[in-house]
């Protein structure tokens, strides 16, 4: 009986924890790389867009490493998610909308 209670409480705690993190979850459609707004195939997010190009010295959305080397760029989707891409256009991270 005690084991059943412990397992039940563990499952409830896991479900509660996952529900609290839904806004940050990549399974949330707003954060999903399959969402057109987050896709590098979307012109606004494309590495072929001059605003995102590593060749554009005036670009203000570059992402840099600690040595000052440009490793990618960021763009914000219409729903507020900030997407981070490497210089090839591969999505390497995101920050959920606030």
C-alpha positions as a printed NumPy array, in Angstrom:
array([[  0.   ,   0.   ,   0.   ],
       [  2.833,   2.385,   0.871],
       [  4.586,   1.677,  -2.429],
       [  1.405,   2.384,  -4.358],
       [  0.969,   5.673,  -2.515],
       [  4.576,   6.703,  -3.173],
       [  4.28 ,   5.839,  -6.882],
       [  0.977,   7.739,  -7.147],
       [  2.428,  10.817,  -5.453],
       [  5.486,  10.659,  -7.71 ],
       [  3.303,  10.583, -10.822],
       [  1.212,  13.5  ,  -9.585],
       [  4.355,  15.507,  -8.837],
       [  5.77 ,  14.74 , -12.302],
       [  2.531,  15.802, -14.003],
       [  2.397,  18.997, -11.97 ],
       [  6.019,  19.836, -12.783],
       [  5.487,  19.297, -16.498],
       [  2.342,  21.428, -16.475],
       [  4.235,  24.293, -14.875],
       [  6.863,  24.23 , -17.63 ],
       [  4.486,  24.132, -20.62 ],
       [  5.325,  27.732, -21.606],
       [  9.015,  26.744, -21.85 ],
       [  8.472,  23.37 , -23.499],
       [  9.611,  22.693, -27.074],
       [  6.434,  20.583, -27.325],
       [  4.414,  23.799, -27.047],
       [  3.496,  24.769, -30.637],
       [  4.591,  28.372, -30.001],
       [  8.146,  27.119, -29.316],
       [  8.259,  24.288, -31.838],
       [ 10.798,  24.352, -34.683],
       [  7.977,  22.887, -36.827],
       [  5.997,  26.112, -36.388],
       [  6.491,  28.218, -39.553],
       [  7.156,  31.303, -37.41 ],
       [ 10.188,  29.519, -35.887],
       [ 11.476,  27.853, -39.054],
       [ 14.667,  28.927, -40.815],
       [ 12.72 ,  28.302, -44.056],
       [ 10.703,  31.406, -43.163],
       [ 12.393,  34.4  , -44.866],
       [ 12.476,  36.403, -41.622],
       [ 14.573,  33.642, -40.033],
       [ 16.599,  32.609, -43.072],
       [ 20.397,  32.892, -43.17 ],
       [ 19.934,  34.083, -46.778],
       [ 18.12 ,  37.191, -45.495],
       [ 20.698,  40.035, -45.495],
       [ 19.591,  41.067, -41.982],
       [ 20.719,  37.645, -40.688],
       [ 23.807,  37.231, -42.851],
       [ 27.234,  36.859, -41.227],
       [ 28.505,  38.984, -44.14 ],
       [ 26.428,  41.959, -42.983],
       [ 28.728,  43.989, -40.722],
       [ 25.799,  46.22 , -39.709],
       [ 23.61 ,  43.358, -38.503],
       [ 22.411,  43.891, -34.938],
       [ 21.101,  40.385, -34.257],
       [ 24.368,  38.432, -34.196],
       [ 25.121,  35.848, -31.518],
       [ 28.77 ,  35.709, -30.456],
       [ 30.937,  33.358, -28.399],
       [ 33.188,  34.508, -25.558],
       [ 36.039,  35.152, -27.995],
       [ 33.945,  37.546, -30.076],
       [ 33.407,  35.151, -32.993],
       [ 29.971,  35.258, -34.558],
       [ 28.376,  31.841, -34.136],
       [ 24.88 ,  32.695, -35.36 ],
       [ 21.969,  35.082, -35.184],
       [ 18.659,  35.542, -33.427],
       [ 15.225,  36.55 , -34.667],
       [ 11.899,  37.033, -32.954],
       [  8.744,  35.359, -34.223],
       [  5.427,  37.224, -34.383],
       [  4.264,  35.352, -31.264],
       [  7.269,  36.632, -29.271],
       [  9.541,  33.576, -29.265],
       [ 13.208,  34.512, -29.757],
       [ 14.866,  31.892, -31.966],
       [ 18.625,  31.382, -32.049],
       [ 20.211,  29.938, -35.192],
       [ 23.776,  29.065, -36.145],
       [ 25.252,  30.748, -39.225],
       [ 23.906,  27.916, -41.419],
       [ 20.329,  28.527, -40.303],
       [ 20.03 ,  25.516, -37.972],
       [ 17.943,  26.393, -34.922],
       [ 20.118,  25.857, -31.862],
       [ 17.918,  27.374, -29.171],
       [ 14.986,  29.575, -28.264],
       [ 13.627,  31.797, -25.533],
       [  9.874,  31.503, -24.971],
       [  7.65 ,  34.562, -25.285],
       [  7.292,  36.575, -22.12 ]])
